[in-house]
mmCIF file with all atom_site columns, C-alpha atoms in Angstrom:
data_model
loop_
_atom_site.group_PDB
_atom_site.id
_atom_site.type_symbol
_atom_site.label_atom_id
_atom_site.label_alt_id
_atom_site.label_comp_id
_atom_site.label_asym_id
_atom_site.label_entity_id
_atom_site.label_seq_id
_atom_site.pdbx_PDB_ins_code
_atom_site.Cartn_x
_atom_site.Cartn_y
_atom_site.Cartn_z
_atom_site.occupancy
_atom_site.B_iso_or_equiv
_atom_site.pdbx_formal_charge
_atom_site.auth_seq_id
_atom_site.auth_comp_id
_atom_site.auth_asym_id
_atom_site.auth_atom_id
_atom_site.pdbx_PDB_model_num
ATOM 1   C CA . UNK Z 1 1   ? -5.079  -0.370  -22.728 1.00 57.00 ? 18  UNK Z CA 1
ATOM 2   C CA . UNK Z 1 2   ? -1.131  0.773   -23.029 1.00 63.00 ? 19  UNK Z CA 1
ATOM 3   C CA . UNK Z 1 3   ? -0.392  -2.421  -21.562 1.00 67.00 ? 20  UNK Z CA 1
ATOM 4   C CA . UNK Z 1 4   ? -1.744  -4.631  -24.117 1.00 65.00 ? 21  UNK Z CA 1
ATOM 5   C CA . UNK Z 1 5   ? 0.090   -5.430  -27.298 1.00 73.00 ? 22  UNK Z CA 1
ATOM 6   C CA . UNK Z 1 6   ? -1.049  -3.161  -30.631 1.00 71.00 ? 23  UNK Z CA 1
ATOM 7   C CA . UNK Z 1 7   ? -3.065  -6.515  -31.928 1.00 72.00 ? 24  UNK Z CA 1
ATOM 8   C CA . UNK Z 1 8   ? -4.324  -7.016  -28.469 1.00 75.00 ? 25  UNK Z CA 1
ATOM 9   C CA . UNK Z 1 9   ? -5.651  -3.936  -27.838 1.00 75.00 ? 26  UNK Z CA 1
ATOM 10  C CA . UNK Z 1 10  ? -9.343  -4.091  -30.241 1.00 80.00 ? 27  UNK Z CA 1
ATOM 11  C CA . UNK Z 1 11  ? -10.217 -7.570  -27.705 1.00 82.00 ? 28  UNK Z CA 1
ATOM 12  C CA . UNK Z 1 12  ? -9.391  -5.595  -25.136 1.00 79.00 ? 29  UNK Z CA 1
ATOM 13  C CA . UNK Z 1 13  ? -10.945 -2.665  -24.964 1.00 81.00 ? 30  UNK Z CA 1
ATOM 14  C CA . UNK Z 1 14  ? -13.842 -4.835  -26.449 1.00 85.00 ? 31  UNK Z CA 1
ATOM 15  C CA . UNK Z 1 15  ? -13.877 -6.938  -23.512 1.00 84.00 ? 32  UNK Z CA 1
ATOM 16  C CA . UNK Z 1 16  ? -13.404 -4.097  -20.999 1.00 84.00 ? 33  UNK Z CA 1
ATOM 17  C CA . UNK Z 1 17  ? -16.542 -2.557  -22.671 1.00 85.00 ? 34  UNK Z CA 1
ATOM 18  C CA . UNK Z 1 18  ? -18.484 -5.183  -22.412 1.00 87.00 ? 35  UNK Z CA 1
ATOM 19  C CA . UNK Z 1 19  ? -17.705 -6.224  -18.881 1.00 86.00 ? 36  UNK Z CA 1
ATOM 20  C CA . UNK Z 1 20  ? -18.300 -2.243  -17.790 1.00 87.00 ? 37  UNK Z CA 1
ATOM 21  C CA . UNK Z 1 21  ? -21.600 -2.564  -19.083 1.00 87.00 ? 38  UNK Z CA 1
ATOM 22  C CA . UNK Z 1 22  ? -22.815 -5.444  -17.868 1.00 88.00 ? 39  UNK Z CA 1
ATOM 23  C CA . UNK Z 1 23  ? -21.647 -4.543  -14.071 1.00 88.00 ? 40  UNK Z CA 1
ATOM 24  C CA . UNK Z 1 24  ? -23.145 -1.198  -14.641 1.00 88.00 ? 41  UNK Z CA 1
ATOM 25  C CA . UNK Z 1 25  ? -26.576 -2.438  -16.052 1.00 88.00 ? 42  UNK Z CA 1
ATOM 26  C CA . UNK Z 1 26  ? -26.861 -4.890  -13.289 1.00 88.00 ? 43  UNK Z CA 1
ATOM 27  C CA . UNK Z 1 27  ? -25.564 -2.625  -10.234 1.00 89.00 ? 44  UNK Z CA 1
ATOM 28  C CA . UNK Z 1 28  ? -28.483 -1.120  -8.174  1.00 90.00 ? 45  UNK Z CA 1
ATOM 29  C CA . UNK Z 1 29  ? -28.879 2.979   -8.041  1.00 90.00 ? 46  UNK Z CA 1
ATOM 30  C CA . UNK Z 1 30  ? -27.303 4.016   -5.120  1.00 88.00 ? 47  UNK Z CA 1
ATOM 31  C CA . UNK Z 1 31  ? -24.503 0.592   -5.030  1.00 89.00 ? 48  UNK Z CA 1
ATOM 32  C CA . UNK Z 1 32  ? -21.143 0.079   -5.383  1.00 89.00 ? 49  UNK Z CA 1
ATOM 33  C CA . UNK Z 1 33  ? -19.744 -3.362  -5.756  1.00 87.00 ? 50  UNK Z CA 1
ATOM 34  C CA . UNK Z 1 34  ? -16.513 -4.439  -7.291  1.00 89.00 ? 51  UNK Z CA 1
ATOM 35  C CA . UNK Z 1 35  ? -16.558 -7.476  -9.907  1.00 89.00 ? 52  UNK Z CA 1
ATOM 36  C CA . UNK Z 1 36  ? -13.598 -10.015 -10.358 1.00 88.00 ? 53  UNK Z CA 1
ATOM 37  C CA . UNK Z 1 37  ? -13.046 -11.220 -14.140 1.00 85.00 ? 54  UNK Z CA 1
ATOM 38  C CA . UNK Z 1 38  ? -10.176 -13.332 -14.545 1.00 83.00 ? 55  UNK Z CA 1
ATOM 39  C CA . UNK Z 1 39  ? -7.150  -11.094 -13.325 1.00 85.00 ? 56  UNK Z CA 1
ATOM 40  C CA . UNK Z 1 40  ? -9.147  -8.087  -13.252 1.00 87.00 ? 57  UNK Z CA 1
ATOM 41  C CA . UNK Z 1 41  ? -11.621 -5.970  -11.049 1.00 90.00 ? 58  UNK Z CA 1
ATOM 42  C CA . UNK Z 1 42  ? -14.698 -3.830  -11.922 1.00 91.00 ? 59  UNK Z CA 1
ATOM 43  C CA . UNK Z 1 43  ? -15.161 -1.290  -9.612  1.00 91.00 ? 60  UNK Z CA 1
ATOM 44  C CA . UNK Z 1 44  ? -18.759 0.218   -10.295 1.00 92.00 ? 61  UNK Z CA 1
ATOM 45  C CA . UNK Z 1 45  ? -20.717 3.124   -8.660  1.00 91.00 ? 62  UNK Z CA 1
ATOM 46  C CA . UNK Z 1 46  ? -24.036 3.885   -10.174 1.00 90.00 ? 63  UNK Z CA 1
ATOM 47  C CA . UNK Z 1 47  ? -25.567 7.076   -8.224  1.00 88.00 ? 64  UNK Z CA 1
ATOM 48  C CA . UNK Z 1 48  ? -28.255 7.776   -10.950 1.00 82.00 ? 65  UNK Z CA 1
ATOM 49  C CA . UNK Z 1 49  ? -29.996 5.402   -13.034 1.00 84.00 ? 66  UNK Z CA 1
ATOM 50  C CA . UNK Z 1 50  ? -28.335 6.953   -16.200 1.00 82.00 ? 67  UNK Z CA 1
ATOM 51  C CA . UNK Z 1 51  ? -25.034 7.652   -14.894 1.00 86.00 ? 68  UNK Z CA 1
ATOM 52  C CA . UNK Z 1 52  ? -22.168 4.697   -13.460 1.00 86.00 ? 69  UNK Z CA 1
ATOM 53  C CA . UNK Z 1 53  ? -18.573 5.046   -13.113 1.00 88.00 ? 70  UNK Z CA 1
ATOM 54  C CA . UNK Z 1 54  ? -16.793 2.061   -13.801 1.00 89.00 ? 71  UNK Z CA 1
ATOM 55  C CA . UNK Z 1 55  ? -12.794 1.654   -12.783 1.00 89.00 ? 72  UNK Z CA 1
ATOM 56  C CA . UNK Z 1 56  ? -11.488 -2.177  -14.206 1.00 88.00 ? 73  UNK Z CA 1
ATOM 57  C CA . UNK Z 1 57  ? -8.084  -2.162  -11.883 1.00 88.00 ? 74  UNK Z CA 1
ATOM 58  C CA . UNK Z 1 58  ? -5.658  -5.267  -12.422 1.00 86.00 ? 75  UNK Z CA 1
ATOM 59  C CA . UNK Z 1 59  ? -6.024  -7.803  -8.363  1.00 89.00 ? 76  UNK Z CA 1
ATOM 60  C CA . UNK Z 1 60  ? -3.454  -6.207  -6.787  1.00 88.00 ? 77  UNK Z CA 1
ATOM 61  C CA . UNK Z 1 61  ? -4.944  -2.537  -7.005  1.00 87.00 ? 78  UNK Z CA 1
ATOM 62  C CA . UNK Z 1 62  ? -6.347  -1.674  -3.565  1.00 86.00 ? 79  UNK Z CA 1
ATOM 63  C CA . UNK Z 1 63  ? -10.359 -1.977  -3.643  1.00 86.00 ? 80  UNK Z CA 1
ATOM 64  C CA . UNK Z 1 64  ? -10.381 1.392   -0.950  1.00 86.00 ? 81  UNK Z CA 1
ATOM 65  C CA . UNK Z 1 65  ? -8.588  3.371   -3.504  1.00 87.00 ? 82  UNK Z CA 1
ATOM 66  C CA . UNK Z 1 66  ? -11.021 1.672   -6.589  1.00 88.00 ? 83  UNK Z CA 1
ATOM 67  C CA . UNK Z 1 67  ? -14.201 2.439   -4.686  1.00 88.00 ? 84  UNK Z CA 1
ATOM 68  C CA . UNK Z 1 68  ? -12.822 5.715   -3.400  1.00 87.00 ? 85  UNK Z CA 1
ATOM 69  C CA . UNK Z 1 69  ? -12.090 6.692   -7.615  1.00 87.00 ? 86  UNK Z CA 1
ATOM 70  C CA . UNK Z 1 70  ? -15.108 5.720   -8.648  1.00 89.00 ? 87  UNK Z CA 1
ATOM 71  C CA . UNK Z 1 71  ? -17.412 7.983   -5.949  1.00 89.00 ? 88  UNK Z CA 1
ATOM 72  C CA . UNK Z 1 72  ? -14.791 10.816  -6.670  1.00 88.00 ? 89  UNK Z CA 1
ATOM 73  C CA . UNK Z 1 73  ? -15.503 10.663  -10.088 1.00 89.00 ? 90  UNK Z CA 1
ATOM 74  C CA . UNK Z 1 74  ? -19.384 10.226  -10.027 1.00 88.00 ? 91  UNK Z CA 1
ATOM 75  C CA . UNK Z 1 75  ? -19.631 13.395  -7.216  1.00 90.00 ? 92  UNK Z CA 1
ATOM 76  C CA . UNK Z 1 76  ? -17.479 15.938  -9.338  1.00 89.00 ? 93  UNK Z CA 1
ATOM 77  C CA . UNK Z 1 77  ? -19.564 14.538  -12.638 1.00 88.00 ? 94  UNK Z CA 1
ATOM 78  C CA . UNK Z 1 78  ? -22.694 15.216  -10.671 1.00 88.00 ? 95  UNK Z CA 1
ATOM 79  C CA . UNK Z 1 79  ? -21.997 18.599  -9.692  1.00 88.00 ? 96  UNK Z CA 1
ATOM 80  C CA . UNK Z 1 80  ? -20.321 19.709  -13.170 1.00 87.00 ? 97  UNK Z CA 1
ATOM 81  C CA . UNK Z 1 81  ? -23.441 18.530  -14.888 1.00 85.00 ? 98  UNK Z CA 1
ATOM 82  C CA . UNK Z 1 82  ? -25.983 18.470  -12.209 1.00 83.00 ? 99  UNK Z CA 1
ATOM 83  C CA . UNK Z 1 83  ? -29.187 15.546  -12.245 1.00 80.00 ? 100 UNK Z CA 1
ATOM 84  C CA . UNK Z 1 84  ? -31.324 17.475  -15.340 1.00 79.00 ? 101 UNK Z CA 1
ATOM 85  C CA . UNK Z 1 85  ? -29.138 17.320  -17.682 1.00 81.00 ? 102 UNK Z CA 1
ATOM 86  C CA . UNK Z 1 86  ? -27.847 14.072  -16.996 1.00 78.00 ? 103 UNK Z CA 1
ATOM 87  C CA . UNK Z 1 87  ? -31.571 12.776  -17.092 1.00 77.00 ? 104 UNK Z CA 1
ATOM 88  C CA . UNK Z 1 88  ? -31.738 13.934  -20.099 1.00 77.00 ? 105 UNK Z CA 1
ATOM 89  C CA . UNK Z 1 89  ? -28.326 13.307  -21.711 1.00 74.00 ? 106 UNK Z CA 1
ATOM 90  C CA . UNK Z 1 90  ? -29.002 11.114  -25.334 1.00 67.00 ? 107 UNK Z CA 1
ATOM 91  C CA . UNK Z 1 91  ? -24.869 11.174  -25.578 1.00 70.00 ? 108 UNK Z CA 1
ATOM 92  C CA . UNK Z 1 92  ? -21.977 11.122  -23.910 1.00 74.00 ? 109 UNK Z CA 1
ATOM 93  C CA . UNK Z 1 93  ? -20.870 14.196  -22.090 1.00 74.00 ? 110 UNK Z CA 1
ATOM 94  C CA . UNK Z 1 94  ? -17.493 15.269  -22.251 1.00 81.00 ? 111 UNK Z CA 1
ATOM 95  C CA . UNK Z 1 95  ? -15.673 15.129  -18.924 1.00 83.00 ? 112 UNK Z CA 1
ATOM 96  C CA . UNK Z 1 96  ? -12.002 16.425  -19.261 1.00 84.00 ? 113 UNK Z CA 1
ATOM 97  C CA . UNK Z 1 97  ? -11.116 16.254  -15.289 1.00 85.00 ? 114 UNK Z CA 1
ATOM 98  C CA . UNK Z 1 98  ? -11.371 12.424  -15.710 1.00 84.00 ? 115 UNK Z CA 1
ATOM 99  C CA . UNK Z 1 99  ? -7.859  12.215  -17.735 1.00 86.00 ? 116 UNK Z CA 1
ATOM 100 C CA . UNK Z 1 100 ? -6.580  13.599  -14.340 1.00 86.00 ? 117 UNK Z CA 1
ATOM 101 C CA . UNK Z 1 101 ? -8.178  11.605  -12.351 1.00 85.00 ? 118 UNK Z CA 1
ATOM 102 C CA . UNK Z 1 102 ? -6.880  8.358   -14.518 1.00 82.00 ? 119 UNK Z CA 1
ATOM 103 C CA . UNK Z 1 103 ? -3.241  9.635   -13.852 1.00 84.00 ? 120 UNK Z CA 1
ATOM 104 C CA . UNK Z 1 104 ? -3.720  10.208  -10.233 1.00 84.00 ? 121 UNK Z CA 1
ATOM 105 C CA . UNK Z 1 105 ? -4.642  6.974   -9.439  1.00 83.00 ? 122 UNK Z CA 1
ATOM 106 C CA . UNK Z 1 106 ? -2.117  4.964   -11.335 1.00 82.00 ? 123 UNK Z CA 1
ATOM 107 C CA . UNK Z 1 107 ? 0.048   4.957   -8.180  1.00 80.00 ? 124 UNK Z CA 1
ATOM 108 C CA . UNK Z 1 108 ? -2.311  4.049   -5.482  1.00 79.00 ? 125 UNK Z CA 1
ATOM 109 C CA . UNK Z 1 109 ? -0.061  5.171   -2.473  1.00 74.00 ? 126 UNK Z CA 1
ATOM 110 C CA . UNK Z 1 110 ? -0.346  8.695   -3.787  1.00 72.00 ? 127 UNK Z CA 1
ATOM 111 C CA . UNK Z 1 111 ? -3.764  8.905   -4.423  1.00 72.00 ? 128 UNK Z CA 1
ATOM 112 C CA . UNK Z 1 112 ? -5.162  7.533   -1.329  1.00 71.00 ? 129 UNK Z CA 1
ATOM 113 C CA . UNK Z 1 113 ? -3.723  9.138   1.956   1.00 73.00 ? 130 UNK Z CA 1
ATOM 114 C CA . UNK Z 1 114 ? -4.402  6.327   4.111   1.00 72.00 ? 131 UNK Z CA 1
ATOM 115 C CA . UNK Z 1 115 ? -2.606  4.019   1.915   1.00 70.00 ? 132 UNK Z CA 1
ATOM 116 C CA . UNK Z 1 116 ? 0.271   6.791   1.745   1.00 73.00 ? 133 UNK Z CA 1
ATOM 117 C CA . UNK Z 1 117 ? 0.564   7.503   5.419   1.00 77.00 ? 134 UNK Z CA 1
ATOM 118 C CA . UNK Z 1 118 ? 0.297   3.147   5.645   1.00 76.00 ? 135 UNK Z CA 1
ATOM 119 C CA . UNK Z 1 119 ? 3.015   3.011   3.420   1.00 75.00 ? 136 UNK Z CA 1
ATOM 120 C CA . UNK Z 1 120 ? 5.266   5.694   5.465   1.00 78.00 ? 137 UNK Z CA 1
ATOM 121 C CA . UNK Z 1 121 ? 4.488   3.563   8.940   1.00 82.00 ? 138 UNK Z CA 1
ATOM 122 C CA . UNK Z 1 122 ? 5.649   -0.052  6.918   1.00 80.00 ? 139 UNK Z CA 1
ATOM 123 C CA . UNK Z 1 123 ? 8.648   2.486   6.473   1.00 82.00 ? 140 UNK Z CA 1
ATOM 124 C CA . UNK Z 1 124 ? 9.225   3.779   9.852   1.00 84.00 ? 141 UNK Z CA 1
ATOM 125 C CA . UNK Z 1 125 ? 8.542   0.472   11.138  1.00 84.00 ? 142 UNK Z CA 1
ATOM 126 C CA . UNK Z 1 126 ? 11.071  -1.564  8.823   1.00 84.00 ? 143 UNK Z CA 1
ATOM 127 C CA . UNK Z 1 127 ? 13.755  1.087   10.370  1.00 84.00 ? 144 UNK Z CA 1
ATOM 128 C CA . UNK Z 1 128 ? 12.877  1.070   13.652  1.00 83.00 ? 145 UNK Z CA 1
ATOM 129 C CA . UNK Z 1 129 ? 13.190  -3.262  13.055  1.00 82.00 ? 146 UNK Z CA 1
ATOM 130 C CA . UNK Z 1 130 ? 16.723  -2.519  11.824  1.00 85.00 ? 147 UNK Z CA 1
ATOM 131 C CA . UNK Z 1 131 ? 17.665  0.054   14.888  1.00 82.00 ? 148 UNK Z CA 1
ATOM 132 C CA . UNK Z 1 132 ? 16.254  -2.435  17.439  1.00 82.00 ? 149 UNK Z CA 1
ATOM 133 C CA . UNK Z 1 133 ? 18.232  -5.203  15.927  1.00 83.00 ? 150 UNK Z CA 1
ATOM 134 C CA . UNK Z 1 134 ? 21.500  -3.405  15.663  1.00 79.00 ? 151 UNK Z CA 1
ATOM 135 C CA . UNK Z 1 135 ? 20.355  -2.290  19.561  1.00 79.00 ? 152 UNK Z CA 1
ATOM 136 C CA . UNK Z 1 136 ? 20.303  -6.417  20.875  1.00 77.00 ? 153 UNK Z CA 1
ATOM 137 C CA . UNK Z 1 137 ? 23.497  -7.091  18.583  1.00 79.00 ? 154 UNK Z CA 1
ATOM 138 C CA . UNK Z 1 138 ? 25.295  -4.159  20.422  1.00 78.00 ? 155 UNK Z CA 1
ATOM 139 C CA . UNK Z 1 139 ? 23.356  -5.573  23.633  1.00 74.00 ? 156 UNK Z CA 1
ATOM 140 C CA . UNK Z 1 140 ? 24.814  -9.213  23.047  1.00 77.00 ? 157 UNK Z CA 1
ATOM 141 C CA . UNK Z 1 141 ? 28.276  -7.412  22.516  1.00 79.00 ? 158 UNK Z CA 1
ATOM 142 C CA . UNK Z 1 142 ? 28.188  -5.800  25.748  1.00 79.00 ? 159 UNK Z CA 1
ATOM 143 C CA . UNK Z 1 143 ? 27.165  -8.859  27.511  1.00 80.00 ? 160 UNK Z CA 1
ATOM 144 C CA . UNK Z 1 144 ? 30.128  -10.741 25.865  1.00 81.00 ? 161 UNK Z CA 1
ATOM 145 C CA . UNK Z 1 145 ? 32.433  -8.108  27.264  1.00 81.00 ? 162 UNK Z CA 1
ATOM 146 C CA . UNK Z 1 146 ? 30.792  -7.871  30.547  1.00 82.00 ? 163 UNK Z CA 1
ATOM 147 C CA . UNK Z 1 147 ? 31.518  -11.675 30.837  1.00 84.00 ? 164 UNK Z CA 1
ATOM 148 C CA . UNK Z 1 148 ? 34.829  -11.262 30.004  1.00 86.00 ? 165 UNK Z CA 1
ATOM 149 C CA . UNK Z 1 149 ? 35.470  -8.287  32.453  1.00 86.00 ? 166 UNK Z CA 1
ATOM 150 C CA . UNK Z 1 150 ? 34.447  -10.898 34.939  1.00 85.00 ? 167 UNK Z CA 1
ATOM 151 C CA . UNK Z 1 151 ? 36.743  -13.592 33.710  1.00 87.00 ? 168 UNK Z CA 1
ATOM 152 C CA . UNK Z 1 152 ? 39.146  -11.412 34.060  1.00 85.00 ? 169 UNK Z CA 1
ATOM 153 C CA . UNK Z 1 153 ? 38.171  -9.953  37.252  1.00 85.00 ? 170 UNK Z CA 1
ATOM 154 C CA . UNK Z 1 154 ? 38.474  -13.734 38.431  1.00 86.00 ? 171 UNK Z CA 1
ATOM 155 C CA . UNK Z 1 155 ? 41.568  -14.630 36.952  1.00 86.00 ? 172 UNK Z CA 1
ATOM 156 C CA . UNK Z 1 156 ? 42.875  -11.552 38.111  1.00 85.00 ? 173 UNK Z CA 1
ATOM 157 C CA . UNK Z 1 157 ? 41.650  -12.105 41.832  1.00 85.00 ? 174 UNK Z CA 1
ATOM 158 C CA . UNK Z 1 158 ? 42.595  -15.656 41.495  1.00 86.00 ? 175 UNK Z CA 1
ATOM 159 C CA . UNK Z 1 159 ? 46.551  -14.664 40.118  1.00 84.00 ? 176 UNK Z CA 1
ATOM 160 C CA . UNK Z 1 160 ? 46.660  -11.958 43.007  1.00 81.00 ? 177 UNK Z CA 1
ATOM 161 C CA . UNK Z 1 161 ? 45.988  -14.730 45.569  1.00 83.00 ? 178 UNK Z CA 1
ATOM 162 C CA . UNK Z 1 162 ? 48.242  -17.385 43.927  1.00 82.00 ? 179 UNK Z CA 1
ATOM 163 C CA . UNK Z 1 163 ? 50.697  -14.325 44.307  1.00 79.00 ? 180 UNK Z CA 1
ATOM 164 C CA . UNK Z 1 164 ? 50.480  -13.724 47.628  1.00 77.00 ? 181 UNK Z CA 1
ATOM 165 C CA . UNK Z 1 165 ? 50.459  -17.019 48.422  1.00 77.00 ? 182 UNK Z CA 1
ATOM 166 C CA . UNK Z 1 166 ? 53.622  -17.682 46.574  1.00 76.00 ? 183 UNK Z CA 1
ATOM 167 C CA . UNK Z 1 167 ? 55.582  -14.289 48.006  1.00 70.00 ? 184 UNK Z CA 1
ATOM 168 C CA . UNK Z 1 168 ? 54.031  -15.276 51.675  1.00 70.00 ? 185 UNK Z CA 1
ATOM 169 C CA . UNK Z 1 169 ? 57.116  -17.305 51.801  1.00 68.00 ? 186 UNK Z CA 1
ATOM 170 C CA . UNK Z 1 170 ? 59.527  -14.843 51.258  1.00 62.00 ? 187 UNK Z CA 1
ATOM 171 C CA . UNK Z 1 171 ? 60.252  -11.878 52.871  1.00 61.00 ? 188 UNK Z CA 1
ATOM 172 C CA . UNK Z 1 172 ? 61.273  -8.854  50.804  1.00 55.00 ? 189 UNK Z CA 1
ATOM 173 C CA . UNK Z 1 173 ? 63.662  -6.124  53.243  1.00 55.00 ? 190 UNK Z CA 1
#
């Protein structure tokens, strides 16, 4: 919601409500599914049929990462609070590890080590791109002075026997 203006917050975080739980309610036990609204995705996990994690991520977020948040979430929720009392929750149940989770995740790349390690090769390969073409420019270099070592080679075997030819004539005592 920090992204939305003060007076565009309350629609918001209205709307983001609303859309959570309507993919949740309508999201199978045991699914996962993402949802496009607009400019936005909801990313929904529902593992119990009282418990569903719902991540809304902006297009451009990467759906592994979404998906992978989401299960994350729901496991370490399971296992704090365990099926019983989750079964029987009337209320929310206060879940502190989730702030960290939330700041994790704002960078993709770090969260997800696939994506990081993807991100690292793009790296390694836009170098390696830049090394190669310095490589051929160096390459075309050499070739221009390989052709003029021959040129001059030429010229130089060509003035030798224009030389001799000349100095044939005369004979040096």
């Amino acid at each position: 919601l920090d992204s939305f203006s003060f007076f565009q917050r309350g629609g918001a975080e209205e709307f983001m409500r609303f859309f959570a739980t309507t993919i949740a309610e309508r999201t199978q036990v045991g699914e996962r599914q993402g949802v496009t609204q607009e400019n936005y995705v909801g990313y929904v996990y529902r593992s119990h049929p009282r418990l569903s994690v719902v991540a809304i991520t902006d297009k451009e977020y990467p759906e592994m990462v979404a998906i992978d948040l989401v299960t994350k979430v729901t496991r370490e929720f399971e296992q704090q609070f365990g099926e019983q009392q989750i079964a029987q929750a009337t209320a929310g149940l206060s879940f502190p590890v989730l702030q960290d989770y939330i700041s994790k995740y704002q960078d993709p790349h770090q969260a997800n080590t696939i994506l990081k390690v993807q991100q690292e090769l793009d790296e390694t390969k836009a170098v390696l791109h830049k090394t190669i073409e310095g490589v051929l420019e160096r390459g075309e270099k050499l070739d221009s002075l390989v052709d003029r070592s021959n040129q001059l080679s030429n010229q130089s075997k060509m003035f030798y026997k224009t030389a001799k030819k000349t100095n044939s004539c005369c004979i040096v005592m």
